Coordinates of C-alpha atoms and ligand atoms in Angstrom, one line a residue:
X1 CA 22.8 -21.9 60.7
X2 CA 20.5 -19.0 58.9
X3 CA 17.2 -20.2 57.3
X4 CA 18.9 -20.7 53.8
X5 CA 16.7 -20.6 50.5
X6 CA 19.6 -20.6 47.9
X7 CA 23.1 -22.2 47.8
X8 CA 25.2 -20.9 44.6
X9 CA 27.4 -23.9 43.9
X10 CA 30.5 -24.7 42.0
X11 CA 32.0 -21.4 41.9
X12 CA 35.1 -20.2 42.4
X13 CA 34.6 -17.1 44.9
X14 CA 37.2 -14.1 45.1
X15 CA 37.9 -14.2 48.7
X16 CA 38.2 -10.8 50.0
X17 CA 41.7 -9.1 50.3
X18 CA 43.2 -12.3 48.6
X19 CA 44.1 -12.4 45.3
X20 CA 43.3 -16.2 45.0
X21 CA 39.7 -17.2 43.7
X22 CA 38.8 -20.2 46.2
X23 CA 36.1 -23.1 45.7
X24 CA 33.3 -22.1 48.0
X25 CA 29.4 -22.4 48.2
X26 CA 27.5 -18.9 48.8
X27 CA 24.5 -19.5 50.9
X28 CA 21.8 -17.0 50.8
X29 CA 18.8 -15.8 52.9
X30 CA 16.2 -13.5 50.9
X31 CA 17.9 -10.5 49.3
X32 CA 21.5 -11.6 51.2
X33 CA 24.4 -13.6 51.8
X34 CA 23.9 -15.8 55.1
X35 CA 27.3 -17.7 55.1
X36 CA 30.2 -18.5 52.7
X37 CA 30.8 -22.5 53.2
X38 CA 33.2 -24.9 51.7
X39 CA 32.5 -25.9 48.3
X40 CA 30.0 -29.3 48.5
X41 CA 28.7 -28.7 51.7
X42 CA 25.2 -27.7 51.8
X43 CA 23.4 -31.4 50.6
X44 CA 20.0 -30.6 51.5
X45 CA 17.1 -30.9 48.8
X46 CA 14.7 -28.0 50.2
X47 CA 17.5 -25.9 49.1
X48 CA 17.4 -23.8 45.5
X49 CA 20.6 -24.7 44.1
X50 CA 22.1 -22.4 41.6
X51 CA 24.6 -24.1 39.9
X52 CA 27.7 -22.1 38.7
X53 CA 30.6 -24.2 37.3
X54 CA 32.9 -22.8 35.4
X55 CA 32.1 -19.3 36.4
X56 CA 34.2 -16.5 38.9
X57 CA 31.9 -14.9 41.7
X58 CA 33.2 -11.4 43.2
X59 CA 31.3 -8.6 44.5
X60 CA 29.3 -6.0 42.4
X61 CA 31.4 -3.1 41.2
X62 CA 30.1 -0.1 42.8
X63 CA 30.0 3.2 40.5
X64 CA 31.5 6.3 42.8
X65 CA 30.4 9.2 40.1
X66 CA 28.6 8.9 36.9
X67 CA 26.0 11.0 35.2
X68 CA 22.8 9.2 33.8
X69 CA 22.0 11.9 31.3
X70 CA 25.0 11.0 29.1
X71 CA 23.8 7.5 28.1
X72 CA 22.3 9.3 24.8
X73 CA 24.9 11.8 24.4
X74 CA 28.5 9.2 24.5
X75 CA 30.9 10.3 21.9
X76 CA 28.9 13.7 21.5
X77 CA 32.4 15.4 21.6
X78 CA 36.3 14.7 21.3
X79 CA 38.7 17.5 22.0
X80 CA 37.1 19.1 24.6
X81 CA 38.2 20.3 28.1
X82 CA 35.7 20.3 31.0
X83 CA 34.6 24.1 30.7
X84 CA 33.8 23.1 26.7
X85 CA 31.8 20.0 27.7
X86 CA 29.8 22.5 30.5
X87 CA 29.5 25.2 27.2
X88 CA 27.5 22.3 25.5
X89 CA 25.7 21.2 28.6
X90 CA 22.6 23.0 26.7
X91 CA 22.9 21.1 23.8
X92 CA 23.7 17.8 25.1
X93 CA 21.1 17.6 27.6
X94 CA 18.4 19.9 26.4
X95 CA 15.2 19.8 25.7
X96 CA 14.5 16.3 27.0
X97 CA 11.3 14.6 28.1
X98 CA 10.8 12.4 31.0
X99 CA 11.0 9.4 28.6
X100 CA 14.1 11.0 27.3
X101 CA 15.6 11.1 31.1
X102 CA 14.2 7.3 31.4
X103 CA 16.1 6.2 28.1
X104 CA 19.3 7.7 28.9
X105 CA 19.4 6.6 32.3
X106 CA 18.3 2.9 31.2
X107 CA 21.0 3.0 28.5
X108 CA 24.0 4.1 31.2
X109 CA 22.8 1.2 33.3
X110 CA 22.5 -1.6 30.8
X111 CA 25.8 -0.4 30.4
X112 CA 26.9 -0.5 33.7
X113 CA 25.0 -4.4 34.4
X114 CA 26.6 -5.7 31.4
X115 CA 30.2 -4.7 32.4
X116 CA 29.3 -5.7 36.1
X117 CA 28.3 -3.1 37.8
X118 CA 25.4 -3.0 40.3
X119 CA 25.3 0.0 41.8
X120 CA 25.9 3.9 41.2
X121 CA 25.7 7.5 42.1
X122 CA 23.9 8.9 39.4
X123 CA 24.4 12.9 39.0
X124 CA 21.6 13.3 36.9
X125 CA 20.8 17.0 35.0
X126 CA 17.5 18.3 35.4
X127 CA 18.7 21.8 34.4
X128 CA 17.0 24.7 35.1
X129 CA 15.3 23.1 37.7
X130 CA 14.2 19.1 39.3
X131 CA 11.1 18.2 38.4
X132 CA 9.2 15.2 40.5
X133 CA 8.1 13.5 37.1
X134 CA 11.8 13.8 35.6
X135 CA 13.5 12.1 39.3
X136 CA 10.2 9.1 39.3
X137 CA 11.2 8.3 35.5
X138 CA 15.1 8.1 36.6
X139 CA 14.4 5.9 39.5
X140 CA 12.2 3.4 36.9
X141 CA 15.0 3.3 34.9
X142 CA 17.3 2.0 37.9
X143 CA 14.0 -0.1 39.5
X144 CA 13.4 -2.0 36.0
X145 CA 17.3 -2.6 35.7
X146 CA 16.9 -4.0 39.1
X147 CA 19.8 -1.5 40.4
X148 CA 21.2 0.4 43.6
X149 CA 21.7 4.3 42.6
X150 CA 21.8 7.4 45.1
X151 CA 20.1 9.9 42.1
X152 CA 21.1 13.6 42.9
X153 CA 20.1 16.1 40.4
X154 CA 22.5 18.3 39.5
X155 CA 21.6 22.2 41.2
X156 CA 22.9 25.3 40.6
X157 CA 21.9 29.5 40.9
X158 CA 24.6 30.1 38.7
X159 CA 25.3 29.5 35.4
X160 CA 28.5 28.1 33.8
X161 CA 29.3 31.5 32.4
X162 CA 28.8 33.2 35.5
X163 CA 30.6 31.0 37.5
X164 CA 34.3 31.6 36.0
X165 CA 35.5 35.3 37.2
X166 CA 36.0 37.5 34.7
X167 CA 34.7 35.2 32.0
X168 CA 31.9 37.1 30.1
X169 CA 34.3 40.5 30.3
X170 CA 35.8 38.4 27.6
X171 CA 33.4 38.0 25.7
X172 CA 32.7 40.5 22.3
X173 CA 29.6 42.1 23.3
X174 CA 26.8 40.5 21.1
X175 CA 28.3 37.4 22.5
X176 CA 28.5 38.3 25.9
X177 CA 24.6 38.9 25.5
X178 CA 24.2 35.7 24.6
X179 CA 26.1 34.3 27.6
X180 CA 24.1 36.4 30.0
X181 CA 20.6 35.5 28.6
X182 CA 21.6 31.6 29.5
X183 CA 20.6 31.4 33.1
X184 CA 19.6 29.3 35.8
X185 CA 16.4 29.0 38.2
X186 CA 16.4 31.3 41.1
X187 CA 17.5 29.3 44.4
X188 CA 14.3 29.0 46.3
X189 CA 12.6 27.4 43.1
X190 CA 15.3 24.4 43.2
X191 CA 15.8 24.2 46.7
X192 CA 12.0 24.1 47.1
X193 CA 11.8 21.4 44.2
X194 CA 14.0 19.2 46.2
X195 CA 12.0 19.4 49.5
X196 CA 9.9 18.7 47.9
X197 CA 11.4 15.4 46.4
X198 CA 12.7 15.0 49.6
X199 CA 9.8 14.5 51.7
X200 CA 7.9 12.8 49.4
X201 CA 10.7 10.0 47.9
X202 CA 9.0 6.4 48.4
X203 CA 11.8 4.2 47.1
X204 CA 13.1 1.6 49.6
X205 CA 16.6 3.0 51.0
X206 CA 18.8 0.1 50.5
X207 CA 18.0 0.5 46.7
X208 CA 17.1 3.7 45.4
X209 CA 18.4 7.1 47.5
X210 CA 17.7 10.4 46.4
X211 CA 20.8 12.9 47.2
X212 CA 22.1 16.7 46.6
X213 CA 24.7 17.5 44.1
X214 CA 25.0 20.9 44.2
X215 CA 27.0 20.3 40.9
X216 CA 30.4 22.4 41.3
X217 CA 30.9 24.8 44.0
X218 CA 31.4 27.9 41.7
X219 CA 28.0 27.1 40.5
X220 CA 26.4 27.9 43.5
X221 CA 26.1 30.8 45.7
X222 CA 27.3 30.5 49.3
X223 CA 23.2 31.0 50.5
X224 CA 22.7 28.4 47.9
X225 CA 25.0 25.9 49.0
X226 CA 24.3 26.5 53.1
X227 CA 20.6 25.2 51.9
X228 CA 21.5 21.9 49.8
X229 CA 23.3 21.2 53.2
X230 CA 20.8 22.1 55.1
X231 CA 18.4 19.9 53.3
X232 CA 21.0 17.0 53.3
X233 CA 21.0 17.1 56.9
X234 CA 17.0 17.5 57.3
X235 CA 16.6 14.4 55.3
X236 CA 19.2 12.3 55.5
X237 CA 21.0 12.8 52.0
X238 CA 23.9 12.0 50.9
X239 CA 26.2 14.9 49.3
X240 CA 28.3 15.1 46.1
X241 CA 29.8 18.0 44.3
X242 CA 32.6 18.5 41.6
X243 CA 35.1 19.3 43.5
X244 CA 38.7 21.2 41.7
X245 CA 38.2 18.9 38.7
X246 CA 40.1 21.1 36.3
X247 CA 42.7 23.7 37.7
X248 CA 40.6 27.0 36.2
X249 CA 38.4 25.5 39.1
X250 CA 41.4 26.0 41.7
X251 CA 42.3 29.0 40.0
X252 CA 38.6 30.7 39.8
X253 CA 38.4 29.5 43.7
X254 CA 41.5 31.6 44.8
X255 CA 39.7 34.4 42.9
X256 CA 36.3 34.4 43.9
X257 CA 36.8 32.9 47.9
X258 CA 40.5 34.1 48.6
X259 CA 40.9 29.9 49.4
X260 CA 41.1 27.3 47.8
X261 CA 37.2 25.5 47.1
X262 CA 37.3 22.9 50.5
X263 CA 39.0 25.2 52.9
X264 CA 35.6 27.4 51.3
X265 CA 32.8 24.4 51.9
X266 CA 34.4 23.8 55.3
X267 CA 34.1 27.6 56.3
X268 CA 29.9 26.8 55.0
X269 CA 29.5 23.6 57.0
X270 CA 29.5 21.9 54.2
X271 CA 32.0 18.8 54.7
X272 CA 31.0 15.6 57.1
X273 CA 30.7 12.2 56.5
X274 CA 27.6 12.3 53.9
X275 CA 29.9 14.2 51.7
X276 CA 31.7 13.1 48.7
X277 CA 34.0 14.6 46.4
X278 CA 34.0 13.6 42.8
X279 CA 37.3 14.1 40.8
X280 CA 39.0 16.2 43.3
X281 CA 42.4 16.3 41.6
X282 CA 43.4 20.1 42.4
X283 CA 43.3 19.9 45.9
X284 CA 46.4 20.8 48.0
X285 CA 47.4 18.6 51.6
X286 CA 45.7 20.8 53.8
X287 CA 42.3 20.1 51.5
X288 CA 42.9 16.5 52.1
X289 CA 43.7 17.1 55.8
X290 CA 40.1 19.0 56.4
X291 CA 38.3 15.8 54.5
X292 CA 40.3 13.7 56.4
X293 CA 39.0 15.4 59.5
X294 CA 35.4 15.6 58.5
X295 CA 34.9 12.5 57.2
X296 CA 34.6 13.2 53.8
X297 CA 35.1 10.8 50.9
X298 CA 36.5 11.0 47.2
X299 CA 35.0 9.6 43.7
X300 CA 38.0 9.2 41.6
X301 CA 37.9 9.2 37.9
X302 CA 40.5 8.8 36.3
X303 CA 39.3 7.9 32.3
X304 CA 37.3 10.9 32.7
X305 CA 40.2 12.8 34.1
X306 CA 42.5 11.9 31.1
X307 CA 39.5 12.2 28.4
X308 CA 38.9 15.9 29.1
X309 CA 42.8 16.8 29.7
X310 CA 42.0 18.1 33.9
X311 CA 44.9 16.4 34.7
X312 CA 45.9 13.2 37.1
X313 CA 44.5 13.1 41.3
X314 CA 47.1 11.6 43.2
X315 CA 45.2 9.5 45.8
X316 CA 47.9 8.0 47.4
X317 CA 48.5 10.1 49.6
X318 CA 44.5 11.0 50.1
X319 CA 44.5 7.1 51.1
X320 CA 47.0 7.9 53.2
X321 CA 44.9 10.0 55.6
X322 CA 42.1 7.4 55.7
X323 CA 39.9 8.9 53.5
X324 CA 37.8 6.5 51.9
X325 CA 37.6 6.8 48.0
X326 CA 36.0 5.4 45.5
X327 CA 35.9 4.7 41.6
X328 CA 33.7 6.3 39.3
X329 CA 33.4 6.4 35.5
X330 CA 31.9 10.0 35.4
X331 CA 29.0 10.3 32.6
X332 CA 29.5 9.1 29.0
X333 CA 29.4 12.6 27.6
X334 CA 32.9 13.0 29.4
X335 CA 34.0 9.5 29.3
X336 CA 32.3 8.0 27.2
X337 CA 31.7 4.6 28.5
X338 CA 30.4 2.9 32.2
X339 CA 32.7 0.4 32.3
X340 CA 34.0 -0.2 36.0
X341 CA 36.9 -2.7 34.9
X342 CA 38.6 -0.1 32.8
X343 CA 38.0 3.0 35.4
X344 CA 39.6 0.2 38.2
X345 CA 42.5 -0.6 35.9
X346 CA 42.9 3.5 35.1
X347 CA 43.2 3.7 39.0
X348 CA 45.9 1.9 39.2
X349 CA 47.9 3.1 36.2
X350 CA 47.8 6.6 36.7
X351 CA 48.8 6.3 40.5
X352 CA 52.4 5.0 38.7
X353 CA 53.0 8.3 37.1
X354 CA 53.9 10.1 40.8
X355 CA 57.5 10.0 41.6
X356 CA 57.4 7.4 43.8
X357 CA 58.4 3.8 44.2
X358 CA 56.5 0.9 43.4
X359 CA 54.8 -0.2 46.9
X360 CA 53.3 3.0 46.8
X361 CA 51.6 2.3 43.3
X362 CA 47.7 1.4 43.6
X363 CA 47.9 -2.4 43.3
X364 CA 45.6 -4.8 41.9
X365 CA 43.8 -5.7 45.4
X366 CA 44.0 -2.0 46.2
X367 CA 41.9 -1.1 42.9
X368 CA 39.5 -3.7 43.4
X369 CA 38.5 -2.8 47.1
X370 CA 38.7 1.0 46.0
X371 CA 35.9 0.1 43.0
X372 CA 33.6 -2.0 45.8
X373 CA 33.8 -1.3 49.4
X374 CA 35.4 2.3 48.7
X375 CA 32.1 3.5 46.5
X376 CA 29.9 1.7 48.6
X377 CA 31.4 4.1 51.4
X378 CA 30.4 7.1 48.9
X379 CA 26.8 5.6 48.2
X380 CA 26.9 5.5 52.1
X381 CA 26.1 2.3 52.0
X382 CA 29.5 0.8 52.9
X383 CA 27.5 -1.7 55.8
X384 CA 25.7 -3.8 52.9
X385 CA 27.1 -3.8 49.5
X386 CA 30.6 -3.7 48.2
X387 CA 31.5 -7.3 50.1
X388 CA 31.2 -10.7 49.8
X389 CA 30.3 -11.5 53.4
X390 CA 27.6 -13.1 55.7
X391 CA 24.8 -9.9 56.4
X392 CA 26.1 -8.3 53.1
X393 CA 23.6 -7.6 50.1
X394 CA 23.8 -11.0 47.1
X395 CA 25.2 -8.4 44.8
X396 CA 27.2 -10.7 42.8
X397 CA 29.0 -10.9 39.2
X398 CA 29.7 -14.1 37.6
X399 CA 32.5 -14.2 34.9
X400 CA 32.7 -17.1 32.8
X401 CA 36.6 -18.9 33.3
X402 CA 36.7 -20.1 30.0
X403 CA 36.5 -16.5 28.5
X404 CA 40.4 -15.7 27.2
X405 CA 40.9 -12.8 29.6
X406 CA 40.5 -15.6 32.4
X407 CA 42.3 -18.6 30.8
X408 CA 44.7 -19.4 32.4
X409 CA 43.9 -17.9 35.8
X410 CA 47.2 -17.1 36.8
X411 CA 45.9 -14.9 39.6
X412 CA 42.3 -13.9 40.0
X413 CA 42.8 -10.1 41.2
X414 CA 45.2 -9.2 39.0
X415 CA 43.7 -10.5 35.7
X416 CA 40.3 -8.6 36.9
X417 CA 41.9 -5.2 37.4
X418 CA 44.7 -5.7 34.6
X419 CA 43.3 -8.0 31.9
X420 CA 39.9 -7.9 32.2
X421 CA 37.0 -5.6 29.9
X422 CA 34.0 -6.4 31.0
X423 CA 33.6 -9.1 28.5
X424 CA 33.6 -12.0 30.7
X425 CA 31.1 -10.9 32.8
X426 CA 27.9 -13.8 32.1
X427 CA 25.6 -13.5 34.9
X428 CA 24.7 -10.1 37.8
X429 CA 22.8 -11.1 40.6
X430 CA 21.2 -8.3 42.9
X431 CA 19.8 -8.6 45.9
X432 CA 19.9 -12.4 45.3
X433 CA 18.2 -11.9 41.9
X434 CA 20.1 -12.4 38.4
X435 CA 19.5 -9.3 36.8
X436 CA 21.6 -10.5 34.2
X437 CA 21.4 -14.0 33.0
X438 CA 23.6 -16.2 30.5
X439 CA 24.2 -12.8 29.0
X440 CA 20.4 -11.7 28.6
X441 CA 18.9 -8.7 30.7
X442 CA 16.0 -9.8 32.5
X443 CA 14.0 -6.9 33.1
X444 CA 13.6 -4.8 30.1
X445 CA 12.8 -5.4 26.2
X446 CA 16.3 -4.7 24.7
X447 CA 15.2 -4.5 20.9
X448 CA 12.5 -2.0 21.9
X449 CA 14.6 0.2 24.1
X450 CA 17.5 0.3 20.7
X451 CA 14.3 2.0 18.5
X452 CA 13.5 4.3 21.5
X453 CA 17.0 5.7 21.5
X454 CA 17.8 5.9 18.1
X455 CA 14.1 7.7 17.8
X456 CA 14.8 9.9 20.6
X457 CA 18.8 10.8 20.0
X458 CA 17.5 11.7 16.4
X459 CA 15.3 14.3 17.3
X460 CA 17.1 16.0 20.3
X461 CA 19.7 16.4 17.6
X462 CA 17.3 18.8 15.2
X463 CA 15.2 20.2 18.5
X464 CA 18.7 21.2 19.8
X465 CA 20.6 22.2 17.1
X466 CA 20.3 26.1 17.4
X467 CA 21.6 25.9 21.2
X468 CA 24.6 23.8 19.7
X469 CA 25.4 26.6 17.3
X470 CA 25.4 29.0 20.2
X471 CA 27.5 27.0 21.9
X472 CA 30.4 27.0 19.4
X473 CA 30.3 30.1 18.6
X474 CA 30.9 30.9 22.3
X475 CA 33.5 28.2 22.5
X476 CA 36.5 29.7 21.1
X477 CA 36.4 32.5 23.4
X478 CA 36.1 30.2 26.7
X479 CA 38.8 27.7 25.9
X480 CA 41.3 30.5 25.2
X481 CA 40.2 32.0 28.6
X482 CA 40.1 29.2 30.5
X483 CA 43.5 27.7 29.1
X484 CA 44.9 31.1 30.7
X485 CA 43.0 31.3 33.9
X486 CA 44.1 27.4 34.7
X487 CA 47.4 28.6 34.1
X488 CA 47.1 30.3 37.6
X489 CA 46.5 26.9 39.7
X490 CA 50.2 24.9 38.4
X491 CA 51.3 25.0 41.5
X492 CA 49.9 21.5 42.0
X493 CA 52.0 19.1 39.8
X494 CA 48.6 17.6 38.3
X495 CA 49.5 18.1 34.7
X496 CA 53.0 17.7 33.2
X497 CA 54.6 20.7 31.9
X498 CA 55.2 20.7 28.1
X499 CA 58.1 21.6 26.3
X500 CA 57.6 25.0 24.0
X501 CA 56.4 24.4 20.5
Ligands
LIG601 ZN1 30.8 14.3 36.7

C-alpha cells in the first residue's frame, strides 16, 4: 500500500467504461490517485479524510480545442460563418494588453472550472506576432485557476485575405486596398518569437505546456509551416492547426496545393503523433487514412461546428481507424460558451445524423471517454489525466446527487452526457487540490475580476471600433465569395443540401 495522505470518502465514483456510479473510497498520494478501495475501508486517523456524501466523483473533462482570447468577446456575433468571424478577428481581439490577454483567459477558465473542466488546449491570438509578456500573463491566468492548458499562440505569414485564392480580385478596388494593407509579421519574426518562448518556458510540464498552432494551413506558407514543425520537434511541442473546418477551406486547398490540406501537411512532414487536428470535418478517407498512419489526433467541435454553419465531422468512421479524438468547445467568439457537458452531449447527437444504424451512433460511454482520455491524448498527456486510476493525476469533479439533473440516478453515464449542464458540478479538485469548493473558486477574487472585464470589454469596444467598421464593410463581399468558393468542396456530404427557395 502507497504512503496515503488523503482518502475522499462517501462518494459514489464513475467507474471507468461502466455506466454505473459505484461506492468507493479514492486514496491519494501528493498530486495523485494511489488506489481506488471499497467504500469504508481506509480507518486510519493519520489520514486527511475528505468527506463527500452525497456527491458524484468522475474524472476532469478535458478541453480538445478552445481559444482563450474569446472569454471577453462571447456573443460578439450571431449569423456569421467562419471566414466572417476570421474578417472580425481584428476587431474582436485587437488592441489588447497583457492584462486584457490575462482577463480573457481567466474568464474562459472560470468558465471551464465551473462546468467541470480541468484542463485545455488553449489557441490563444497574439496576432501579429507572440510576445513573451502576452504567453507569461496567459499562463497566470491558467496557474491562479490552478489549471492544465497546452497554450499555443496562434501564427501565421498570411493574412485571412490572402489566404483564400482569388479573394481580394473580388474586392472593389478601394476595398481591396484595405484588405492588402491588413497584414501579418514576416515569418522569421514569429518563428523567432517562439524560440524564443520555447527555450525559455519555465512552467512545470504536467501543468502548463506551451505548443505551436500554426492556426489554419492556408494561413501559412509551406517555408512557414516546415519551421513551426521544426520547432515542435526541437522542443518537444505539441501541434495543432485548423484543419478543413469549413469547405472554402477544402475548396481553397484543391486550389492552392492541387490536394486536399493533409495529403499537403503530410507531403511537409507535418503529421506524427504530436499533431492534432481541430474540427477536421472536410476531410475525405484517404485524409483520415494518412492520420491514422501518422499518429495524428482529432479535436472535435461540434457546437462550434453548428454555430458557424461549417457543417457536421463524421467521426465514426475516424474512430474507426484508431485515431484518437477528442472534444473541444472551440473559443467563445465561435461558440460562445466552455461548457464540456454540452460539447460531449453535441458529440453524440450529431454522430446520429449519418445514415447509419444505431450501434454506430456515439453513445453515452463513448462521449464521455472521447471528452477525457480522448483530449488528454491531444494535450499529449493521455498517461496522467483523463482517468480515474491508481498513478493518474487527482483531477476530479464532484456533482452534487441531489441536484435535479441527477435525481433519480437512473444511470450515471447517460444522465452526464444527456441530462446534465454543468449545473451540478459543486466541487473541482486538481492535482489533489479543490480548485473549486462548495461552489466558490479558490484562487482568484471573483467580484474584482467582474469590474476588470466590464472595464476592459468597454474600452476595447471604442479603441476598436474603426477596425470593426472596416470589417463590415469588407464583409459582404467575403461571404458572397466564400458561399461560392465552398460550393466547390460538396463532394463530402458534410452539409445537407437545401431545397431551392
Ligand atoms: Zn478554433
Amino acid at each position: 500500500m502507497p504512503t496515503v495522505q488523503t482518502v475522499i470518502t462517501g462518494a459514489l465514483v464513475l467507474a471507468e467504461g461502466t455506466r454505473q456510479a459505484l461506492p468507493a473510497d479514492l486514496l491519494l498520494q501528493d498530486d495523485h490517485i494511489a488506489a481506488i478501495a471499497p467504500a469504508g475501508q481506509v480507518t486510519s486517523e493519520t489520514v486527511q479524510r475528505i468527506d463527500a456524501a452525497d456527491r458524484l466523483i468522475i474524472p476532469g473533462l478535458v478541453n480538445a480545442h478552445t481559444h482563450g482570447h474569446g472569454g471577453l468577446a462571447k456573443g460578439a456575433g450571431d449569423r456569421w460563418s467562419l471566414e466572417l468571424l476570421l474578417n472580425a478577428g481584428g476587431w474582436l481581439n485587437g488592441r489588447r494588453n497583457d492584462d486584457d490577454r490575462y482577463l480573457s483567459t481567466l474568464l474562459t477558465g472560470v468558465e471551464m472550472l465551473r462546468k467541470g473542466c480541468t484542463a485545455c488546449y488553449d489557441l490563444a491570438a497574439m496576432l501579429p506576432v507572440p510576445t513573451q509578456d502576452g504567453l507569461h500573463s496567459i499562463a497566470q491566468a491558467y496557474t491562479d485557476l490552478g489549471m492544465r492548458a497546452v497554450i499555443a499562440p496562434m501564427i501565421a505569414d498570411r493574412s485571412f485575405y490572402e489566404a483564400i485564392p482569388g479573394l481580394l480580385d473580388a474586392f472593389p478596388p478601394d476595398l481591396r486596398a484595405t484588405a492588402e494593407a491588413l497584414r501579418t509579421a514576416p515569418a522569421d519574426v514569429t518563428l523567432a518569437a517562439m524560440r524564443t518562448a520555447a527555450a525559455s518556458w519555465h512552467y512545470p510540464a504536467d501543468r502548463i505546456r506551451l505548443g505551436m498552432a500554426p492556426t489554419i494551413p492556408l494561413h501559412c506558407s509551406d517555408e512557414f509551416l516546415c519551421g513551426c514543425r521544426d520547432l515542435a520537434v526541437e522542443y518537444e511541442m505539441p501541434l495543432q492547426t485548423h484543419l478543413a473546418e469549413s469547405p472554402v477551406q477544402r475548396a481553397a486547398a484543391l486550389q492552392r496545393y492541387g490536394t486536399t490540406l493533409t495529403r499537403h501537411l503530410d507531403k511537409l512532414g507535418i503529421l506524427g503523433p504530436r499533431f492534432s487536428a481541430a474540427h477536421a470535418i472536410w476531410i475525405d478517407t484517404d485524409e483520415i487514412d494518412l492520420l491514422a498512419s501518422h499518429g495524428g489526433a482529432i479535436a472535435h467541435n461540434p457546437g462550434s461546428n453548428l454555430r458557424l454553419g461549417n457543417g457536421i465531422a463524421d467521426m465514426r468512421p475516424v474512430l474507426a481507424r484508431g485515431v484518437p479524438v477528442g472534444v473541444g468547445t472551440d473559443g467563445s467568439a465561435s461558440a460562445d460558451n466552455q461548457n464540456m457537458f454540452e460539447a460531449m452531449r453535441l458529440a453524440a447527437f450529431v454522430s446520429r445524423v449519418f445514415d447509419r444504424p444505431p450501434e454506430a451512433w456515439i453513445g453515452a460511454i463513448e462521449a464521455l471517454n472521447l471528452a477525457t482520455q480522448g483530449s488528454a491524448a491531444v494535450l499529449g498527456m493521455a498517461d496522467s489525466i483523463g482517468r480515474i486510476a491508481p498513478g493518474y493525476k487527482a483531477d476530479l469533479v464532484f456533482l452534487d446527487l441531489s441536484h435535479v439533473n441527477l435525481v433519480p440516478l437512473n444511470d450515471a453515464a447517460q444522465q452526464l452526457v444527456n441530462t446534465e449542464d454543468g449545473t451540478a458540478v459543486r466541487d473541482v479538485m486538481i492535482g489533489g487540490k479543490f480548485v473549486l469548493r462548495d461552489g466558490t473558486l479558490t484562487g482568484i477574487d471573483w467580484p474584482r475580476i467582474v469590474a476588470r472585464a466590464r472595464a476592459a470589454a468597454e474600452r476595447l469596444q471604442d479603441a476598436n471600433a474603426a477596425t470593426r467598421a472596416t470589417a463590415e464593410r469588407l464583409a459582404p463581399v467575403i461571404s458572397h465569395f466564400c458561399v461560392g468558393l465552398g460550393h466547390c468542396a460538396h463532394d463530402l456530404p458534410r452539409k445537407l443540401r437545401a431545397d431551392a427557395g
